[in-house]
Short mmCIF file of C-alpha atoms in Angstrom, two decimals:
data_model
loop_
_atom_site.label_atom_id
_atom_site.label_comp_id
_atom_site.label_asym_id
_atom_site.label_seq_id
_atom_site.Cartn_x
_atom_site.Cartn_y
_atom_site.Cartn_z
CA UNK A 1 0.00 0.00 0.00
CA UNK A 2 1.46 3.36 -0.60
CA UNK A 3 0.23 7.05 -0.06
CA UNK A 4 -1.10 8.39 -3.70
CA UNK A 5 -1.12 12.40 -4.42
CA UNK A 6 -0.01 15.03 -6.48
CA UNK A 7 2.38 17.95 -6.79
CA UNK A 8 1.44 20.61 -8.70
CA UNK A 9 4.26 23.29 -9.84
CA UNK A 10 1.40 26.08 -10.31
CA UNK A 11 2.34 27.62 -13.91
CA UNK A 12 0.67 30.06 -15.37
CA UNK A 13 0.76 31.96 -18.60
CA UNK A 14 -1.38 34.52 -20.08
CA UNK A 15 -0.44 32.95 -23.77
CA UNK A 16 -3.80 31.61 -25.29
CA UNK A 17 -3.39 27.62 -25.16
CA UNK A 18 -2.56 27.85 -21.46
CA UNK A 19 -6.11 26.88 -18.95
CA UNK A 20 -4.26 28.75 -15.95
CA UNK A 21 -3.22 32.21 -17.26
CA UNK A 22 -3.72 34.00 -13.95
CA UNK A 23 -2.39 34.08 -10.72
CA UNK A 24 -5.64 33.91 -9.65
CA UNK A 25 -6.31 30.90 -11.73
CA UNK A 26 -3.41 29.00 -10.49
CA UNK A 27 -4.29 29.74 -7.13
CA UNK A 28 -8.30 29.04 -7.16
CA UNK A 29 -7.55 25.51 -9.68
CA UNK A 30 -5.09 24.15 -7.12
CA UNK A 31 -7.68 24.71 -4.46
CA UNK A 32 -10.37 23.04 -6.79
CA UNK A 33 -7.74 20.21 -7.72
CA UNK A 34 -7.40 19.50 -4.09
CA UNK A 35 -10.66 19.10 -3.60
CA UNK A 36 -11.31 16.93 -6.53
CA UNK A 37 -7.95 14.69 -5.59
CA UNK A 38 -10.04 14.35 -2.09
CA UNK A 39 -13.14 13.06 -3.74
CA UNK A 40 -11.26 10.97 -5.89
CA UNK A 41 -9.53 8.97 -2.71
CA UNK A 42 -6.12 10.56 -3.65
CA UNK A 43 -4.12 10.89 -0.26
CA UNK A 44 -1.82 13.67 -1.03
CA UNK A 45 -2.26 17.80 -2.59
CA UNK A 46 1.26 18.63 -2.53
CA UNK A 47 2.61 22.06 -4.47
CA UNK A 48 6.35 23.66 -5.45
CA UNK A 49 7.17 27.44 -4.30
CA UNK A 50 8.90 29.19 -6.85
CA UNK A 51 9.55 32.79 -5.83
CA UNK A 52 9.97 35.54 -9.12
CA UNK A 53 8.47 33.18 -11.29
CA UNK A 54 4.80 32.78 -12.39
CA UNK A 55 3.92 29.69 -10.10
CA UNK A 56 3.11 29.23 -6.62
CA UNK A 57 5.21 31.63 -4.52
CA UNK A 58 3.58 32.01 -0.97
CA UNK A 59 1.83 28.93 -0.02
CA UNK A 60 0.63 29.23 3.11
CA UNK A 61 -2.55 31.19 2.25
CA UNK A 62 -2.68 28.63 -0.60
CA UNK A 63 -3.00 25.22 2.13
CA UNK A 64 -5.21 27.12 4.64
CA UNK A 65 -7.53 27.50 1.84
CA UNK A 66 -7.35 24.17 0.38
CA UNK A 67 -7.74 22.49 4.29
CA UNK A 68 -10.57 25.03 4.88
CA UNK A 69 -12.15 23.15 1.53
CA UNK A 70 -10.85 19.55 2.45
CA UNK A 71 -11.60 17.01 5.36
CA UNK A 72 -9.11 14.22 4.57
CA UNK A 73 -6.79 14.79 1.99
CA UNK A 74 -2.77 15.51 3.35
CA UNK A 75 -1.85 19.17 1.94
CA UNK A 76 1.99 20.10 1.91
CA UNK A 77 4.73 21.33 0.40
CA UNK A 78 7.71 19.89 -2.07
CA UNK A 79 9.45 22.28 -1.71
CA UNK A 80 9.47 25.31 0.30
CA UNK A 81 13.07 27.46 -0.27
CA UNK A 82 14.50 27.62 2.86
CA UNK A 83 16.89 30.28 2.05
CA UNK A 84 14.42 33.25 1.44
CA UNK A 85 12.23 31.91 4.35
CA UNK A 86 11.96 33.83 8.31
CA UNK A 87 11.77 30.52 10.41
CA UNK A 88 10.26 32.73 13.20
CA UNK A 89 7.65 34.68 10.61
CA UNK A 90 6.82 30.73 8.69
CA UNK A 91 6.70 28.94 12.13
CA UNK A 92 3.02 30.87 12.65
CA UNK A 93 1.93 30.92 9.09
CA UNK A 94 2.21 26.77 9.46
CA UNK A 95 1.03 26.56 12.91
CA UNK A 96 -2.34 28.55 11.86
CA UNK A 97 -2.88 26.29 8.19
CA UNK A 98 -2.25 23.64 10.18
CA UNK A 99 -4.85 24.18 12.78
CA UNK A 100 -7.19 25.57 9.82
CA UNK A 101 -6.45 21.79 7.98
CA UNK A 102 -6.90 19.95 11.76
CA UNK A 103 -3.55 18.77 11.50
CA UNK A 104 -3.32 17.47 7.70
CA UNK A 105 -0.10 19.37 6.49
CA UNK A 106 2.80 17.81 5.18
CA UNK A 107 5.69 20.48 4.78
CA UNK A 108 8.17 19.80 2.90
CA UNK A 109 11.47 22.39 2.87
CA UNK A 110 14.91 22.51 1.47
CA UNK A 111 17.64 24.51 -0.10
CA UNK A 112 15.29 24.80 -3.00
CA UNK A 113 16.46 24.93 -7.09
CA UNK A 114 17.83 27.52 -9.25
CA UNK A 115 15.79 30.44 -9.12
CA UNK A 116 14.41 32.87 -11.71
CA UNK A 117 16.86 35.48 -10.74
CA UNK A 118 20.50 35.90 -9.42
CA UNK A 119 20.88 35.02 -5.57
CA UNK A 120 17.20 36.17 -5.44
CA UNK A 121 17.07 35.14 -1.43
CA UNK A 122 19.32 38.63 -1.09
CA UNK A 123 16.37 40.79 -2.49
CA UNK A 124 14.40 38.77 0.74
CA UNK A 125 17.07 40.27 2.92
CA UNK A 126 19.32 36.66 3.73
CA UNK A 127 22.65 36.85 3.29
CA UNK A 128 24.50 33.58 4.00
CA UNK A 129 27.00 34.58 6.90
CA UNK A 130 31.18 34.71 6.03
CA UNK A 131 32.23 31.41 4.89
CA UNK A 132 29.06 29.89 4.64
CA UNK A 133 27.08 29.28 1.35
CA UNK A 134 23.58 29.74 0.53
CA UNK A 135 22.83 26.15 1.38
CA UNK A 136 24.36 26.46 4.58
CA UNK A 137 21.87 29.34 4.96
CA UNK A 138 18.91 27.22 4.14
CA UNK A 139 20.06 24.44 6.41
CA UNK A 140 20.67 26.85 9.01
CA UNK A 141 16.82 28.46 8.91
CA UNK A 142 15.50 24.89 8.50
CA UNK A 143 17.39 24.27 12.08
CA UNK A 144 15.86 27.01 14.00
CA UNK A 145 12.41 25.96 12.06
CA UNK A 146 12.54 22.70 13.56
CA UNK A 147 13.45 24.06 17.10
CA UNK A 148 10.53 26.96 16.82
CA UNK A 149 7.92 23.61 16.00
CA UNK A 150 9.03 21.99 19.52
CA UNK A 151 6.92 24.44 20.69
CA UNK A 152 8.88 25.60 24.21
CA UNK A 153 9.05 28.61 25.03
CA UNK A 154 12.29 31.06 24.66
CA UNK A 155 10.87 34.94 24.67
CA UNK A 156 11.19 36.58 27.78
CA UNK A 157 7.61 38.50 28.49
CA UNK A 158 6.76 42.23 29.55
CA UNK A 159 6.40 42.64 32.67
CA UNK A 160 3.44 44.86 32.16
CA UNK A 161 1.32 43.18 28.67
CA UNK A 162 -1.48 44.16 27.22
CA UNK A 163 -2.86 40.90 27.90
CA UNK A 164 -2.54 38.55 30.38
CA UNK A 165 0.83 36.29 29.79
CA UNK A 166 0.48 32.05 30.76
CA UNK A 167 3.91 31.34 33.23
CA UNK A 168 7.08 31.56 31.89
CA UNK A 169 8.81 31.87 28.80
CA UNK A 170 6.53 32.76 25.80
CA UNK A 171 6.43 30.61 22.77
CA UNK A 172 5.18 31.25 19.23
CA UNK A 173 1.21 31.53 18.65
CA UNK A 174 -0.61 29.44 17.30
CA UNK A 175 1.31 26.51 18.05
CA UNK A 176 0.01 23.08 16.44
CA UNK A 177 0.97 19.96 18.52
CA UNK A 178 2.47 17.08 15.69
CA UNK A 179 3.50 19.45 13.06
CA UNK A 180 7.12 19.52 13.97
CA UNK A 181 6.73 15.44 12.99
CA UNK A 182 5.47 16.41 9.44
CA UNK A 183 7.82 18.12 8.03
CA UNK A 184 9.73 16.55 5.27
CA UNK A 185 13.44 17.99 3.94
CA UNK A 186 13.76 17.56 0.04
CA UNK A 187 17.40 15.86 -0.51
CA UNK A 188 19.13 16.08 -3.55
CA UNK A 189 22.05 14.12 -2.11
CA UNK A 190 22.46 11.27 -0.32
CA UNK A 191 24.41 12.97 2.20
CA UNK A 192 21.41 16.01 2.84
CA UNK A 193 19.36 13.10 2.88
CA UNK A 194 21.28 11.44 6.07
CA UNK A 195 21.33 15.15 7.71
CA UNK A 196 17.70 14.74 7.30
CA UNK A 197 17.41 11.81 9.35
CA UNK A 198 19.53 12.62 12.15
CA UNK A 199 17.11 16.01 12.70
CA UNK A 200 14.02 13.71 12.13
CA UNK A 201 12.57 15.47 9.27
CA UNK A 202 10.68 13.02 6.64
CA UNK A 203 12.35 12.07 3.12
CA UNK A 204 10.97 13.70 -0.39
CA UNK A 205 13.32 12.91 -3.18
CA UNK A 206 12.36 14.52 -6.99
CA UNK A 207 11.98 13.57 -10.34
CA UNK A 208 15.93 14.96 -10.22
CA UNK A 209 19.10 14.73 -8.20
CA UNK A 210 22.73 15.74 -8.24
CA UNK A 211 24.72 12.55 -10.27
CA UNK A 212 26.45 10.18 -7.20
CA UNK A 213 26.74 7.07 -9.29
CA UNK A 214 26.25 7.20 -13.04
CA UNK A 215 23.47 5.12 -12.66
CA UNK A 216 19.38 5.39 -13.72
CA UNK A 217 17.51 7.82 -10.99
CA UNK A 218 15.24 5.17 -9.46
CA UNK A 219 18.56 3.25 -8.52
CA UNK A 220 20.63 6.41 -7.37
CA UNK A 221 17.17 7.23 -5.66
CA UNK A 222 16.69 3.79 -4.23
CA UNK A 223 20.40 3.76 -2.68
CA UNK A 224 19.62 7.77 -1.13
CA UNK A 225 16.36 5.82 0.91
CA UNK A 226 18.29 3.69 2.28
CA UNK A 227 21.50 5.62 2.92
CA UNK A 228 18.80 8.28 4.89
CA UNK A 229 17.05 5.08 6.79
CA UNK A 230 20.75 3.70 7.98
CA UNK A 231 20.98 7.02 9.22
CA UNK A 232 17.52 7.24 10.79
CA UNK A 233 18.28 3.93 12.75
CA UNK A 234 21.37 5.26 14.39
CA UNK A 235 19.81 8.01 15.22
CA UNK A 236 17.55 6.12 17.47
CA UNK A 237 14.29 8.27 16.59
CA UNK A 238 11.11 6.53 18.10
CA UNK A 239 9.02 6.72 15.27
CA UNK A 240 9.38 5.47 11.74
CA UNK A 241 10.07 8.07 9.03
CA UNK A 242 7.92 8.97 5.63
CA UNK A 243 10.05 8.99 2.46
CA UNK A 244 8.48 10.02 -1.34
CA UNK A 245 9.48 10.27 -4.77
CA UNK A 246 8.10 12.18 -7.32
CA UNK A 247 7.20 11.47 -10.60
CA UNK A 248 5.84 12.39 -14.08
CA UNK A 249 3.34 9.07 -14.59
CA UNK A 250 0.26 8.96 -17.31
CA UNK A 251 -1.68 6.32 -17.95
CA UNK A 252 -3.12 6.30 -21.58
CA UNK A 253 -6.57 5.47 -21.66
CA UNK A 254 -8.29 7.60 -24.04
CA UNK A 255 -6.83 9.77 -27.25
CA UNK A 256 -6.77 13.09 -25.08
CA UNK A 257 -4.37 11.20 -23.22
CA UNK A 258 -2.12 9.70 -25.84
CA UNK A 259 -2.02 13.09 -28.19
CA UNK A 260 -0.80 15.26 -24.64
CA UNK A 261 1.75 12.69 -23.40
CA UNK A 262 1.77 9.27 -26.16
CA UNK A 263 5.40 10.70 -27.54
CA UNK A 264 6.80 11.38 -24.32
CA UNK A 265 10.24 10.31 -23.42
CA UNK A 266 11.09 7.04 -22.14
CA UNK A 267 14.57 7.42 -20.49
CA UNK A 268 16.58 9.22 -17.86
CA UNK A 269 18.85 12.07 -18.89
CA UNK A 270 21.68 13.84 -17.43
CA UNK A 271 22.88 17.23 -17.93
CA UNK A 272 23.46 20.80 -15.40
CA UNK A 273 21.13 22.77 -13.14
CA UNK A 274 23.74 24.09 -11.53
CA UNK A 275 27.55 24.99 -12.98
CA UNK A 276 29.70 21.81 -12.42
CA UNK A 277 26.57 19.70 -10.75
CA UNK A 278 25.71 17.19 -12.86
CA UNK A 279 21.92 15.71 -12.43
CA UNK A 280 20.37 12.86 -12.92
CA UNK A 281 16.08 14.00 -14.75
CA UNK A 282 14.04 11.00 -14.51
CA UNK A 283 11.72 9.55 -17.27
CA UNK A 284 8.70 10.53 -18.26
CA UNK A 285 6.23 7.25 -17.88
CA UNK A 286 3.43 6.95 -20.53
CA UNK A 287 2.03 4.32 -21.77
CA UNK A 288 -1.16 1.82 -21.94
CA UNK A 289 -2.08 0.87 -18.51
CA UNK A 290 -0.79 -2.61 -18.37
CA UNK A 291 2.54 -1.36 -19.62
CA UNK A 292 2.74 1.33 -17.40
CA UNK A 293 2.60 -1.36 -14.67
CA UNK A 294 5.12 -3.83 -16.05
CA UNK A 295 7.53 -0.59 -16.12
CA UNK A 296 6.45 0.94 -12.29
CA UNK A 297 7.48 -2.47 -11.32
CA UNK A 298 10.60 -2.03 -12.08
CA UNK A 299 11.21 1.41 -10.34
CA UNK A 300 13.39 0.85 -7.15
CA UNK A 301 12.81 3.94 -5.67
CA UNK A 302 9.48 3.82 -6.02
CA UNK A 303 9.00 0.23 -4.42
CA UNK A 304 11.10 1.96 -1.37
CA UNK A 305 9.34 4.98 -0.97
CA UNK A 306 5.70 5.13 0.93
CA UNK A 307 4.64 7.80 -0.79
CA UNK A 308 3.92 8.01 -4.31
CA UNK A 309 3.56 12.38 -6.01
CA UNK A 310 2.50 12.65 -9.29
CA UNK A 311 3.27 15.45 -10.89
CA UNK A 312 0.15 16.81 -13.10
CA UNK A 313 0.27 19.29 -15.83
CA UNK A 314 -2.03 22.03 -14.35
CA UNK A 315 -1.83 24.02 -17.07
CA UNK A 316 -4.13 21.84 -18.71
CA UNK A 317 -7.30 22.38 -16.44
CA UNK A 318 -8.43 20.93 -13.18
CA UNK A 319 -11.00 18.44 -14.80
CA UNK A 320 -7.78 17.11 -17.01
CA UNK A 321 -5.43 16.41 -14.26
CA UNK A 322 -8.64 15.02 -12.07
CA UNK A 323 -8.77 12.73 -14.83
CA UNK A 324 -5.08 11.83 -14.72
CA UNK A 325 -5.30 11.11 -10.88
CA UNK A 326 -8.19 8.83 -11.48
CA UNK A 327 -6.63 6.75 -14.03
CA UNK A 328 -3.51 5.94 -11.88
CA UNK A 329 -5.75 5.43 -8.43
CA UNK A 330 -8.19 2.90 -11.09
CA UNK A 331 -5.97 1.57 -13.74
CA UNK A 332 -2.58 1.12 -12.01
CA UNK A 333 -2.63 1.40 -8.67
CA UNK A 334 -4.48 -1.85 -7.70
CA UNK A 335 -2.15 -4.13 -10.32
CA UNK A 336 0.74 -2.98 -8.32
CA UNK A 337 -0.95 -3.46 -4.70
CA UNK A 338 -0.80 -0.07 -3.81
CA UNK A 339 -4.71 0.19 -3.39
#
């Protein structure tokens, strides 16, 4: 059995073939998606943050919406750019969406991707300190994230409030009990992936990482799980950690299907996101249903992971990628025991 849901990157462009060409419409159709995933019996609404781009840049409004609209359905992040976040400032946006969603988000953070512009975490007012790099700086906010989420408290009160003050040292408000348990770190390395686990933070890994091994992404992907497990043992956590993958799956069932996605590719490919870091892009997967699950079969990382994100095209309308949900969750899913 594995968790089902989606991740939506949240284009949008004004240009005439596009069925999102607002902010507003990328917004209001991921709300609507979420909904439909729900009623669907999809497990997961997950969504990227891009910042300077036309996608989904501030996302907490975004999941107290969709959990305001939901009952069931987990709502998170994959991922949220730790370098242009205030831990202190994001620690109460996620403590109130979580408390509007009764405890249903899934956050997942990181040092985030390229961005749209140069350094554009310096126009947010983050500067990594002397000797440290930007991912330092994301790793660094992620830390004092996690500590904010434990929920004690570390501000020394007024003596004279404007309201009354419980004992002690103040925490952040609201505070929402679990959440620090829910949040995920998105690992492009194996060795992020094992800082991960030592913190306790959950496992997403993408339809990309940085090139360790030469080898396809579901194996490089399958030997990161279990590196970050190994490392999860040792550190003697109580509780047993989440881990995901991401990827770009359609099942072909009708000729809507095959003329959007029934040329995709069918292999990995390597090239540069970043100057001299090679990655590893995973496959597209397309193809007839019982193809589709001869080839899923075959995906390592997959058959480690818990949790399955499909990515959906939501530029092509909320009843389109409804449709593509559906026809994993009916035609796939069951063949491979994961309903």
């Amino acid at each position: 059995m594995k968790k089902i849901g989606f991740l939506s990157f949240g284009h949008w462009s004004p240009a005439p073939q596009s069925g999102t060409r607002s902010g507003a419409d990328a917004l209001l159709q991921s709300i609507d998606l979420a909904v439909a995933a729900e009623e669907l019996g999809a497990d997961g609404a997950y969504f990227r943050v891009h910042h300077f781009a036309r996608q989904l840049g501030s996302p907490f409004p975004l999941l107290a919406a969709a959990g305001a609209k939901t009952k069931r359905i987990e709502l998170g992040t994959a991922v949220i750019d730790m370098r242009y976040e205030n831990p202190l400032y994001m620690a109460e946006d996620a403590g109130a969406a979580d408390l509007i969603a009764g405890g249903r988000l899934q956050l997942g953070i990181g040092r985030g991707s390229p961005e749209q512009v140069i350094d554009g975490w310096r126009y947010f007012g983050y500067v990594p300190e002397e000797g440290k790099s930007d991912a330092d700086m994301a790793r660094r906010h992620a830390e004092i994230f996690l500590d904010l989420l434990r929920g004690e408290g570390f501000a020394q009160p007024n003596p004279r409030p404007m309201f009354p003050n419980p004992p002690g040292l103040l925490r952040l408000e609201p505070f929402s009990a679990g959440l620090r348990e829910r949040i995920w770190w998105g690992a492009a390395t194996n060795a992020t992936a094992e800082w991960a686990a030592r913190l306790g933070m959950n496992l997403q890994s993408s339809t990309l990482k940085f090139d360790e091994s030469g080898e396809p992404l579901h194996i490089q992907q399958a030997e990161q799980i279990r590196a970050y497990r190994a490392a999860w043992k040792e550190a003697g956590h109580a509780r047993e950690p989440r881990v995901s993958v991401s990827r770009s799956i359609f099942a072909l069932v009708n000729d809507m299907d095959r003329a959007y996605f029934g040329g995709s590719e069918g292999e990995d490919h390597f090239g540069y996101i970043e100057p001299e870091k090679r990655a590893v892009f995973g496959r597209t997967y397309a193809a007839e249903p019982d193809v589709l699950v001869e080839q899923l079969r075959q995906d390592q990382a997959i058959a480690e992971a818990d949790t399955l994100l499909l990515t959906v095209p939501n530029q092509l309308g909320v009843d389109y990628n409804a449709h593509v949900i559906e026809a994993i969750l009916k035609h796939v899913a069951p063949a491979l025991g994961w309903r």
